[in-house]
Every structure is written in structure tokens, then in C-alpha cells.
GROMACS .gro file of C-alpha atoms in nm:
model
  359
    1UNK     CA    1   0.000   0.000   0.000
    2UNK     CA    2   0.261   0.212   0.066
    3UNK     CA    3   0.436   0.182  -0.254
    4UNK     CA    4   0.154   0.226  -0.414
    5UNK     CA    5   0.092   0.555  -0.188
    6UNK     CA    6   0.431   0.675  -0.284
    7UNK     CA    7   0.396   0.596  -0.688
    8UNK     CA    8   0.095   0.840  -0.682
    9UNK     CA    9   0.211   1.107  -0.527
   10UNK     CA   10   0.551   1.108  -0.706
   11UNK     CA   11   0.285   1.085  -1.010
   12UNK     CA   12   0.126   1.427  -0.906
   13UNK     CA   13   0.407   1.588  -0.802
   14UNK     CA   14   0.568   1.509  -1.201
   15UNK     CA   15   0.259   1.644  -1.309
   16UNK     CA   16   0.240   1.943  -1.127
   17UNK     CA   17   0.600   1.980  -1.246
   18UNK     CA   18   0.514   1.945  -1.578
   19UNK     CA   19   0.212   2.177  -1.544
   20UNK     CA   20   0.441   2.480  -1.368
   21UNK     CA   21   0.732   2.447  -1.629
   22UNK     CA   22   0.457   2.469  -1.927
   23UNK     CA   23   0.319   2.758  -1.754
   24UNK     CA   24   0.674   2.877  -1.703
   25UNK     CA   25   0.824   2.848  -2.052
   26UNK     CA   26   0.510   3.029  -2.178
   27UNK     CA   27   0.544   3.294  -1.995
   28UNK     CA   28   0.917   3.337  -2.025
   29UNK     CA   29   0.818   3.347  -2.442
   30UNK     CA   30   0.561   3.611  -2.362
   31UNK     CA   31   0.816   3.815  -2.185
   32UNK     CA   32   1.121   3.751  -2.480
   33UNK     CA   33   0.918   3.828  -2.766
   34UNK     CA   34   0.917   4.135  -3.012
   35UNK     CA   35   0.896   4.413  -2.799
   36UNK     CA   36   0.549   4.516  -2.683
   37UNK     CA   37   0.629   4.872  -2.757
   38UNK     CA   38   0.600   4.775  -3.108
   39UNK     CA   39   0.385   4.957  -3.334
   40UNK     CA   40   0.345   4.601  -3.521
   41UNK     CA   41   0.249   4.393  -3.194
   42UNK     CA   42   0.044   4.705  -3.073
   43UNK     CA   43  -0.226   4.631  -3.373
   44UNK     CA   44  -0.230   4.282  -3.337
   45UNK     CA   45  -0.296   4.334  -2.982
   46UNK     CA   46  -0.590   4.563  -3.057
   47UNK     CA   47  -0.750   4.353  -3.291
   48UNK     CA   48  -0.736   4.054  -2.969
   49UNK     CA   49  -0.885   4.315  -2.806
   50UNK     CA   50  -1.192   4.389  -2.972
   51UNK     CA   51  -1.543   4.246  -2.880
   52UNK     CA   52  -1.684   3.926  -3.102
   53UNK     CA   53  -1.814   3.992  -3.401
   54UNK     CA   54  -1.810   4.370  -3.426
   55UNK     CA   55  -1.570   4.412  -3.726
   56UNK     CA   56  -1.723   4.537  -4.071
   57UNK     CA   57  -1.431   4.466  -4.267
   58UNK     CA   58  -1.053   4.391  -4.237
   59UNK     CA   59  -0.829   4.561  -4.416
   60UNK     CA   60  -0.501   4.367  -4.494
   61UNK     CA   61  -0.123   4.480  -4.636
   62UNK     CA   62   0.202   4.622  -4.528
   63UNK     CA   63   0.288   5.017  -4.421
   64UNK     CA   64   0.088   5.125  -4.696
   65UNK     CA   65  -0.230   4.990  -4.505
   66UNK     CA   66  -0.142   5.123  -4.160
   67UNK     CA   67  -0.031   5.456  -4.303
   68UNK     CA   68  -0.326   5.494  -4.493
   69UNK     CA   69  -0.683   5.400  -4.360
   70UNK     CA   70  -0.786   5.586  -4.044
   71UNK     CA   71  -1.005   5.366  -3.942
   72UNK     CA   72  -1.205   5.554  -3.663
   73UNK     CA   73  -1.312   5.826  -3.926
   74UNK     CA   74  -1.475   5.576  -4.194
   75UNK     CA   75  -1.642   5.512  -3.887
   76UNK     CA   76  -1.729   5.856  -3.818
   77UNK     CA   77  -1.841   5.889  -4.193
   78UNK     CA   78  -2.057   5.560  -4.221
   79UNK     CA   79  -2.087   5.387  -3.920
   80UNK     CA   80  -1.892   5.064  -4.047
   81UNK     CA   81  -1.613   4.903  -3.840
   82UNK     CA   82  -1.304   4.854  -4.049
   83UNK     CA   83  -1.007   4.783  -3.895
   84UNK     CA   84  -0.645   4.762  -4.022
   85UNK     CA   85  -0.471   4.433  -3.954
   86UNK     CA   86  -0.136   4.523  -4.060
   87UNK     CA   87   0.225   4.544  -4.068
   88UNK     CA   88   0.559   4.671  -4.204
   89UNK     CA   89   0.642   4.485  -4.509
   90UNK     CA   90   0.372   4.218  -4.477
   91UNK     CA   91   0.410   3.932  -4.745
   92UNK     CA   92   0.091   3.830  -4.948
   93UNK     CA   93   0.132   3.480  -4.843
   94UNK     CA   94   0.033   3.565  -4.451
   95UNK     CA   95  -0.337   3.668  -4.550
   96UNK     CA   96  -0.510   3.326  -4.608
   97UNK     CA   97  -0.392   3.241  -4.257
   98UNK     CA   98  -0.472   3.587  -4.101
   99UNK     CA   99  -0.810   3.546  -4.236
  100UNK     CA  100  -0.845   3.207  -4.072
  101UNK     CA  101  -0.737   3.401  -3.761
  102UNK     CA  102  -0.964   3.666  -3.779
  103UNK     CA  103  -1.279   3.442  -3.828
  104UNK     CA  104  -1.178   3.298  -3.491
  105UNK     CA  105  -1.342   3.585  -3.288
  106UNK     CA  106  -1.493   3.794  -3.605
  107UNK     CA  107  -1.772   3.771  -3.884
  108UNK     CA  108  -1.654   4.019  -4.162
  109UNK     CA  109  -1.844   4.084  -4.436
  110UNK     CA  110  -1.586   4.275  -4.612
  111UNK     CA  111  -1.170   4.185  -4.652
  112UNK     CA  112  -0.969   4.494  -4.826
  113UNK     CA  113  -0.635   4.407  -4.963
  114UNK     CA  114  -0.346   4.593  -5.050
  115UNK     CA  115  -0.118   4.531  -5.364
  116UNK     CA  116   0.194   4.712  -5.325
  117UNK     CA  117   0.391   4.401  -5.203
  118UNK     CA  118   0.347   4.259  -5.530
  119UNK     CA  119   0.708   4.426  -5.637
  120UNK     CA  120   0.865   4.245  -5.383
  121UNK     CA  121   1.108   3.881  -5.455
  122UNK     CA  122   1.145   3.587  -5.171
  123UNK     CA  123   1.512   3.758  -5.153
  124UNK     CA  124   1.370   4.082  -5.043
  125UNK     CA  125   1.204   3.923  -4.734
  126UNK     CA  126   1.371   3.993  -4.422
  127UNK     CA  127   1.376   3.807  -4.024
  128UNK     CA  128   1.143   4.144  -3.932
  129UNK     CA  129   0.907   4.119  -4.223
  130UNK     CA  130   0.828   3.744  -4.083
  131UNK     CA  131   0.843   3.831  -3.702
  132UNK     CA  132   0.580   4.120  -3.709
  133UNK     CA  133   0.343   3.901  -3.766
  134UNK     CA  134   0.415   3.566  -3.644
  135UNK     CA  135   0.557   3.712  -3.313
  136UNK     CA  136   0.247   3.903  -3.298
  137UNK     CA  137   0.006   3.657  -3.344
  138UNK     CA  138  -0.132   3.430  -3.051
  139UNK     CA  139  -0.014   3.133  -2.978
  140UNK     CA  140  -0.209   2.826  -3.178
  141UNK     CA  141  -0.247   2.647  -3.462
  142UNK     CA  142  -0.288   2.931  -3.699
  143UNK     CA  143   0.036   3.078  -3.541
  144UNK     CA  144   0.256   2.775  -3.619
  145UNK     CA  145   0.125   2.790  -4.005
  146UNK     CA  146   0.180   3.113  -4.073
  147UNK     CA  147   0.584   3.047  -3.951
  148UNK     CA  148   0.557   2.708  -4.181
  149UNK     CA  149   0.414   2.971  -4.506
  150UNK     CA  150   0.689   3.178  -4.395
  151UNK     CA  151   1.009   2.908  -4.395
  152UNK     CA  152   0.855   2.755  -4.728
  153UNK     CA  153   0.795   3.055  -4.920
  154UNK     CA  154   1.135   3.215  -4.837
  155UNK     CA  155   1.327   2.848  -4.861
  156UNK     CA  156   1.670   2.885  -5.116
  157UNK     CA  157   1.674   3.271  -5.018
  158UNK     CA  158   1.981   3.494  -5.131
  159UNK     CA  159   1.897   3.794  -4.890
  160UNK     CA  160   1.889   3.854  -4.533
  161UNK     CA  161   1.717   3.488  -4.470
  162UNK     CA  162   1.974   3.305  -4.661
  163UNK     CA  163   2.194   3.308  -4.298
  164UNK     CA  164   1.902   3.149  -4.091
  165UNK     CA  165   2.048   2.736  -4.031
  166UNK     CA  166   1.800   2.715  -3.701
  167UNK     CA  167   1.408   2.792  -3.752
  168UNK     CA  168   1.297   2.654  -3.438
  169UNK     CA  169   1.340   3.024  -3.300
  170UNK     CA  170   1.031   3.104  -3.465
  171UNK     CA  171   0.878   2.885  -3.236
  172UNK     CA  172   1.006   2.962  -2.982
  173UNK     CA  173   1.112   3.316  -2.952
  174UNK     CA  174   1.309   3.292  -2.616
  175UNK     CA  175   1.601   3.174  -2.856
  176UNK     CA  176   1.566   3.463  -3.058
  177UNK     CA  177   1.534   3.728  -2.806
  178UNK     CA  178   1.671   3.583  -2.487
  179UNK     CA  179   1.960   3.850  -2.530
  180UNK     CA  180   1.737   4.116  -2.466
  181UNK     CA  181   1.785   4.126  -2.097
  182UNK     CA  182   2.209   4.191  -2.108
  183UNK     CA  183   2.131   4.460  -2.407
  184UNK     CA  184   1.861   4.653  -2.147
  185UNK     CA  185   1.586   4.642  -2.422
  186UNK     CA  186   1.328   4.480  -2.186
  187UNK     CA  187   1.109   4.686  -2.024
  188UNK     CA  188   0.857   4.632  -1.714
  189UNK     CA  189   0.580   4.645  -2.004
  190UNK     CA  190   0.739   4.304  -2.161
  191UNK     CA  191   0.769   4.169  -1.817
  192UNK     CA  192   0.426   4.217  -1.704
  193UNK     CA  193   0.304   4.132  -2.033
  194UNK     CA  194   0.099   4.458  -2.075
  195UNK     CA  195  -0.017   4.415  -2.384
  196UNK     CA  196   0.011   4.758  -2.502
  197UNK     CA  197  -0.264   4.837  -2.756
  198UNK     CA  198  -0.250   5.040  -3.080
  199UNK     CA  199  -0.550   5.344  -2.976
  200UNK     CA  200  -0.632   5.412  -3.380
  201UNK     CA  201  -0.795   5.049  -3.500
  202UNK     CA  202  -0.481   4.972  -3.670
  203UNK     CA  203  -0.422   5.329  -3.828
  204UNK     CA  204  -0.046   5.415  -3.714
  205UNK     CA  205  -0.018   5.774  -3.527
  206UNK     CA  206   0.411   5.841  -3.483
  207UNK     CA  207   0.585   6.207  -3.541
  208UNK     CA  208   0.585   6.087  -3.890
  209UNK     CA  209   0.231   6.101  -3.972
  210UNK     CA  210   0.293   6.471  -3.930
  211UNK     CA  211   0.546   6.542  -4.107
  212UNK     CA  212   0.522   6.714  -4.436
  213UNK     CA  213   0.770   6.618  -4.669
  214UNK     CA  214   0.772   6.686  -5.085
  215UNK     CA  215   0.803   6.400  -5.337
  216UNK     CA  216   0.829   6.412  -5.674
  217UNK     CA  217   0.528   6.288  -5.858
  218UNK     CA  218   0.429   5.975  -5.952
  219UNK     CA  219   0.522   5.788  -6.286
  220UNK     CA  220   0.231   5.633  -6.412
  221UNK     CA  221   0.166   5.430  -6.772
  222UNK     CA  222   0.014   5.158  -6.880
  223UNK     CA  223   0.283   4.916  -6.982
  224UNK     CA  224   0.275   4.535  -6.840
  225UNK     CA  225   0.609   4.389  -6.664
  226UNK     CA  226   0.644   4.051  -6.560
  227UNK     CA  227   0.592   3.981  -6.129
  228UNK     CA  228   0.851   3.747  -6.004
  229UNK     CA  229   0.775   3.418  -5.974
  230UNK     CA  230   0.767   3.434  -5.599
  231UNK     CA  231   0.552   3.744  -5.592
  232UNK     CA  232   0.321   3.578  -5.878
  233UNK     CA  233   0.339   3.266  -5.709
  234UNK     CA  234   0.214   3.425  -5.365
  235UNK     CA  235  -0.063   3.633  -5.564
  236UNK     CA  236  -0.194   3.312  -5.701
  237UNK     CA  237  -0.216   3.137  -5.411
  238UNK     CA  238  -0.420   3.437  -5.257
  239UNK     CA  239  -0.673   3.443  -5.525
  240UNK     CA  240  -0.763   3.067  -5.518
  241UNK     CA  241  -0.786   3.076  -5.098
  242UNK     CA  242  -1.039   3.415  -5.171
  243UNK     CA  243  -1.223   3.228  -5.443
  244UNK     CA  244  -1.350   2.987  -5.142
  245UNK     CA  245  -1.466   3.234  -4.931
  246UNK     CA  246  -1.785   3.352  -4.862
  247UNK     CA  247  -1.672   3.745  -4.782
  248UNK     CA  248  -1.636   4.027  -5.043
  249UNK     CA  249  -1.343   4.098  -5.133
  250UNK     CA  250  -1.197   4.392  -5.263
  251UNK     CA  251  -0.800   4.524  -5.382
  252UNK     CA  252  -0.649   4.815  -5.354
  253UNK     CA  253  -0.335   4.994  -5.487
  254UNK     CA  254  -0.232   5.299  -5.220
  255UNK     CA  255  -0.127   5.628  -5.423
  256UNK     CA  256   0.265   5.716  -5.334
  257UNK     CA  257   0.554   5.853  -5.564
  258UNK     CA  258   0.573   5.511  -5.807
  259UNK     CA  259   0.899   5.465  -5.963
  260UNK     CA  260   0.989   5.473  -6.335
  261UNK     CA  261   0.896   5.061  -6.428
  262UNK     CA  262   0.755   4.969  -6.148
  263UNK     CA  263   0.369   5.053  -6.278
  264UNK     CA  264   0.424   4.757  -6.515
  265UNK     CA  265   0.430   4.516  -6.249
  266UNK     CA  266   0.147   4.677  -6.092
  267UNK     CA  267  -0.051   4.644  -6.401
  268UNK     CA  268   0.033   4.293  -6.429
  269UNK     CA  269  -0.108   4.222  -6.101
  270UNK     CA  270  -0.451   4.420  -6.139
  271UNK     CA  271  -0.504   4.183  -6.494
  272UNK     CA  272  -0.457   3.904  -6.269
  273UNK     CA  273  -0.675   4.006  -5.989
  274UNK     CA  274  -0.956   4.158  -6.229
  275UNK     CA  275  -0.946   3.844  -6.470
  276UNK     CA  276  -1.058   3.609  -6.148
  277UNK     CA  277  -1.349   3.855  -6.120
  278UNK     CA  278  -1.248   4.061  -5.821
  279UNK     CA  279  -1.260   4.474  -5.775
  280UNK     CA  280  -0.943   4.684  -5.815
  281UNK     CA  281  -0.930   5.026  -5.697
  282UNK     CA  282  -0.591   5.169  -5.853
  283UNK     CA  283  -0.487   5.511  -5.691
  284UNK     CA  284  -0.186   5.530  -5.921
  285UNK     CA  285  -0.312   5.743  -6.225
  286UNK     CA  286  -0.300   6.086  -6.266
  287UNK     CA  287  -0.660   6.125  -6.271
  288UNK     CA  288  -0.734   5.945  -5.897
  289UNK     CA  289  -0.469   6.123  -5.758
  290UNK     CA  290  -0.674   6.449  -5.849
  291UNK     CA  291  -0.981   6.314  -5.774
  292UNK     CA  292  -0.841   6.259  -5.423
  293UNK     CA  293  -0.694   6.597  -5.422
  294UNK     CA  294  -0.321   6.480  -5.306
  295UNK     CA  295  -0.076   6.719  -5.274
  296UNK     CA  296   0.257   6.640  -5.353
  297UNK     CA  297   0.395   6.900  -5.120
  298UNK     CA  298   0.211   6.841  -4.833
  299UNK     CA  299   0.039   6.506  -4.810
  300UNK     CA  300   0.335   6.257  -4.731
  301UNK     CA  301   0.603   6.245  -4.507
  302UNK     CA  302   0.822   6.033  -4.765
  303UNK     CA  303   0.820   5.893  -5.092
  304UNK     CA  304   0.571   5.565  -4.974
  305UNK     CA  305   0.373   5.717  -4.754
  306UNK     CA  306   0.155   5.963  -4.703
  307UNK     CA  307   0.103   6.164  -4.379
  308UNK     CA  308  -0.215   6.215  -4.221
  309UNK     CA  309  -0.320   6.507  -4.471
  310UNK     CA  310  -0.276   6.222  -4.766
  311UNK     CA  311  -0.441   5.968  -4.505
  312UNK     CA  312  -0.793   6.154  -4.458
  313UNK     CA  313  -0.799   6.211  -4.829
  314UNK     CA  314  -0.723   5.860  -4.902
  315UNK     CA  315  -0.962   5.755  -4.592
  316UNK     CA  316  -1.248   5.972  -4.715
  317UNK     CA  317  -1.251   5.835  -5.072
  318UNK     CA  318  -1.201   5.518  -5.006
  319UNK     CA  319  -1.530   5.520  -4.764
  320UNK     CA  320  -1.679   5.679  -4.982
  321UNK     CA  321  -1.628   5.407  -5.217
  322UNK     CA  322  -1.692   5.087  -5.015
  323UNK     CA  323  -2.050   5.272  -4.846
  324UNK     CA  324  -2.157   5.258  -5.239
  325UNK     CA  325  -2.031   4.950  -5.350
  326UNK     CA  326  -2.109   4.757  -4.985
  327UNK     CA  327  -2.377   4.713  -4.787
  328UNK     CA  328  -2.208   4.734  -4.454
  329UNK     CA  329  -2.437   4.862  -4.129
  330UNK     CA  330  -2.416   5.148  -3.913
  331UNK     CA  331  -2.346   5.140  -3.605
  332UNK     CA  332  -2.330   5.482  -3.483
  333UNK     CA  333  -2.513   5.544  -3.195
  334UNK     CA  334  -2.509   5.155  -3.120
  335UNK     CA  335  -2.410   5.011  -2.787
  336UNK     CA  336  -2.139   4.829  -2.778
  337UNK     CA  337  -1.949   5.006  -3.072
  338UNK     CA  338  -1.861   5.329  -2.825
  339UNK     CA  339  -1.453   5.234  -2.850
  340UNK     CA  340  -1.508   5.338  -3.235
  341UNK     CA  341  -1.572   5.685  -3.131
  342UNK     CA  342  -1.288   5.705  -2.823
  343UNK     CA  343  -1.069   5.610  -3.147
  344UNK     CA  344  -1.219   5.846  -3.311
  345UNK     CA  345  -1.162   6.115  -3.074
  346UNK     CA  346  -0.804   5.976  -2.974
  347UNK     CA  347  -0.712   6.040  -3.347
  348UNK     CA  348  -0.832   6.394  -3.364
  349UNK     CA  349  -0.649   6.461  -2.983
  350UNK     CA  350  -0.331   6.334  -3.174
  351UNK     CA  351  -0.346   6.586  -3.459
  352UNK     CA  352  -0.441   6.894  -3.264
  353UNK     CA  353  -0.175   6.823  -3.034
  354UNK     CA  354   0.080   6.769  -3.327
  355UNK     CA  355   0.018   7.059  -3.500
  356UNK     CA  356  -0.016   7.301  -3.235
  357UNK     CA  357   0.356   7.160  -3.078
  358UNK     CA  358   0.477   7.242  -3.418
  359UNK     CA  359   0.338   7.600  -3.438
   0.00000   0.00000   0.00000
């Protein structure tokens, strides 16, 4: 009996061993993970955030997402929740899986996608374009095959990648970042896992977005230039996971300061999206970019991005566009929706404040 006695509670005590060093590791990879002071993790955060099945639309792409779509005031304009989920440099091949994310905890009617990655090659892709979203993400299934998407889709990589001989890291990020205690780059917000939240629905507010810088104009034609495979490849693959989905879906190609050649590849990439039946709205021609009423002296703060000036322009017209073309509800005035108008407000605080420091 004794034995026996003894055999169980050596049995719990291994369990509750095994229990407290699970608990333990996941919490250490909380704490040693991209820096919660990130704008990046800050959106992905938000989006945890919000209450089930409250979100209109997603909007999906890199910078020239974030940058772009102030949320809060399409919601101030219609009443439809559309919220940016969206990083720096974000490949085309994350979306199918950060769909199947977002239909965890949301219903969207809508899914707005951004081109501009399209120029990009698999040699292009860098350790950060990867981590801002995988290291962002939650921990799950969906997590672990958007790291997999990542390490196949960059695998035989001349750039930055071509140096990575260990992927577990991606797994497990304490690997990856466990030097950030001897550098002094962890703060008591990593440690006590605040979970610092991005105030705007996934529109970016920095110093940047009020800064005024002048750009040359765009260079616009009609020409057609071959993608890269990769970037063709990725495109592809997007299209057939969207062809299975119940949601609208619409693309969109962000107005900045194009480059001699590079509307060819753009063009290519709107035949392809347009021949599988799907909307394009293409902010790269002269006559859009009056229509919008951008500025080339004032409405960006570089050469890819626009600053909030460019953003409300961009914002308005773009609402504009989806309240005609899509029947999504209103729900101003509707309990349950009031954090849309504290972003709202948040956003207008931020420009008022910037522009009278810089007065």
C-alpha cells in the first residue's frame, strides 16, 4: 500500500511539475518576444482586443495599409467598423492564414487588400518582415502555419534569410530574443506582459504622420512587366484561398511617388486580380490622384507614404467608395461600438496636439 501511496504522489508531483514548467516556458516566451512597444504587436494586440463579431471589414497589407486607412473616421463617416490588420512589409502569403485568424473571434463581411507588395522577390524578405506578424500573433495552430508559409515561401533565399540554419526560433522566440535582458531592451511592459494596444484600429499615429515632406510625382503608364515568380506565385495562391470564401473581397493599390517601371508590375497584377473577377481600386493614375486631391507638397512624409493630410484624403474616398459599393451597417449610436468613437476622438487629440507643438 505504501508503494503504491508513494507511486501516486511522485505521479502528481511530475505532473504538477510538468504543469508549472509549461506555464513557465510560456510565460518566459511572452516576456522575450518582439517588444510590446512595437507599433506592429500594438495592432495585433488591438484587434485581440476587440469584442466578437463587431468588425465590418478587415483591411489587410504592409505600411501602406497602416499609413493609410484611419479607421475611426470611416467610422465617423458611415458607421462601419473597419479595422487595419497590418504590418511593415507584410508578405501576401500571410493573409489566407490571417483570415483564418480573424474568423476565430470575427464575422466580416468585407476583406480589403493591398497590392503594393506585389514588387517584392522571396530575396527581399527579411527576419522582421516574418516576425511582425508571427511574433504578434497568438499562440495556436494558426500561429505555427503562418511560420511554416513563412520558412517555405522564403526556402533557397539569397537575402537577409539566406543566414538562418535554425528555424525553431520562430517557435520559440526565447532563442531569438533571450539576449534582450544583457542589451537593457526589456522593459517592465514586456515583463508584465501589458499588452500595449494600438489606440487608432490599426491606423499608425508616430511624429511621422505629421510630417510634411515633398516628393516628386508619380510615374504612371500603362505598360505590363512581368511579377517574379515568388511574388506571382504568392498572388496566385491568394486568389484561389479568396475564391473559397464567402466574404467580399476587394484590392487596392495605395497612391505614393511610383517609380519609373515599377507601374508595369502593378498592371500585371490588377489583370490578374480583375481576370478572377475581383474589384481593383488603382490610386496610381494621374486622374485618382486628383480626384483625391493629393498634394505632392504636403500630403506625405516620404516617398511611400503619405502623412495624415494624404491619409484623410485617401480615408475619405475610399469610404466613400466601399458605403456605395457595400452594404455594410451602421453602427453609430449603437451600444457596444462606443470604443469606435474614443478612437475616433483619440485620433483627432493626436493631430491637434501635433500641430499646435509644431506652431
Amino acid at each position: 500500500m505504501e508503494r503504491k501511496s508513494s507511486k501516486k504522489k511522485n505521479a502528481i508531483r511530475a505532473g504538477i511539475f510538468v504543469v508549472v514548467a509549461a506555464l513557465l516556458l510560456f510565460y518566459l516566451n511572452s516576456v522575450f518576444n518582439i517588444a510590446d512597444s512595437d507599433s506592429n504587436k500594438q495592432i495585433f494586440n488591438a484587434f485581440y482586443a476587440e469584442e466578437e463579431n463587431t468588425i465590418d471589414a478587415i483591411y489587410f497589407g504592409t505600411s501602406a495599409s497602416n499609413r493609410y486607412f484611419i479607421g475611426p473616421e470611416a467610422y465617423q463617416e458611415t458607421g462601419a467598423t473597419i479595422f487595419t490588420l497590418a504590418t511593415m512589409g507584410m508578405p501576401l502569403f500571410f493573409i489566407p492564414t490571417l483570415m483564418d485568424e480573424v474568423e476565430k473571434t470575427q464575422s466580416p463581411q468585407l476583406y480589403i487588400i493591398e497590392l503594393r507588395w506585389v514588387l517584392k522577390t522571396k530575396d527581399m524578405i527579411t527576419d522582421a518582415h516574418i516576425r511582425r506578424v508571427t511574433d504578434s500573433m497568438k499562440y495556436s495552430s494558426n500561429r505555427s502555419q503562418a511560420i511554416e508559409d513563412a520558412l517555405e515561401f522564403t526556402e533557397g533565399a539569397e537575402g537577409e534569410l539566406s543566414n538562418i540554419e535554425e528555424p525553431l526560433d520562430y517557435y520559440i522566440p526565447i532563442i531569438k530574443y533571450h539576449s534582450r535582458l544583457e542589451t537593457g531592451d526589456l522593459t517592465p511592459g514586456d515583463v508584465f506582459l501589458a499588452n500595449s494596444k494600438n489606440e487608432t484600429k490599426g491606423y499608425v499615429t508616430s511624429p511621422k504622420t505629421l510630417k510634411q515632406v515633398s516628393q516628386k510625382e508619380g510615374v504612371y503608364s500603362e505598360e505590363r512587366s512581368a511579377l517574379s515568380p515568388e511574388a506571382e506565385e504568392a498572388l496566385v495562391e491568394l486568389l484561389d484561398y479568396c475564391d473559397g470564401l464567402d466574404q467580399e473581397i476587394l484590392f487596392v493599390l495605395s497612391p505614393y511617388s511610383v517609380k519609373d517601371g515599377q507601374m508595369g508590375k502593378f498592371n500585371t497584377a490588377m489583370d490578374m486580380v480583375r481576370q478572377r473577377g475581383y474589384e481593383v481600386v488603382n490610386f496610381n493614375t494621374e486622374a485618382m490622384v486628383e480626384e483625391l486631391g493629393l498634394d505632392w507638397e504636403t500630403d506625405f512624409y516620404n516617398s511611400k507614404h503619405v502623412n495624415y493630410l494624404g491619409a484623410q484624403k485617401y480615408t475619405d474616398y475610399l469610404t466613400e467608395y466601399i458605403a456605395a459599393n457595400y452594404d455594410l451597417p451602421d453602427h453609430r449610436g449603437e451600444e457596444g461600438y462606443e470604443s469606435w468613437e474614443e478612437a475616433y476622438q483619440y485620433y483627432l487629440d493626436f493631430v491637434a496636439d501635433g500641430i499646435q507643438e509644431t506652431e
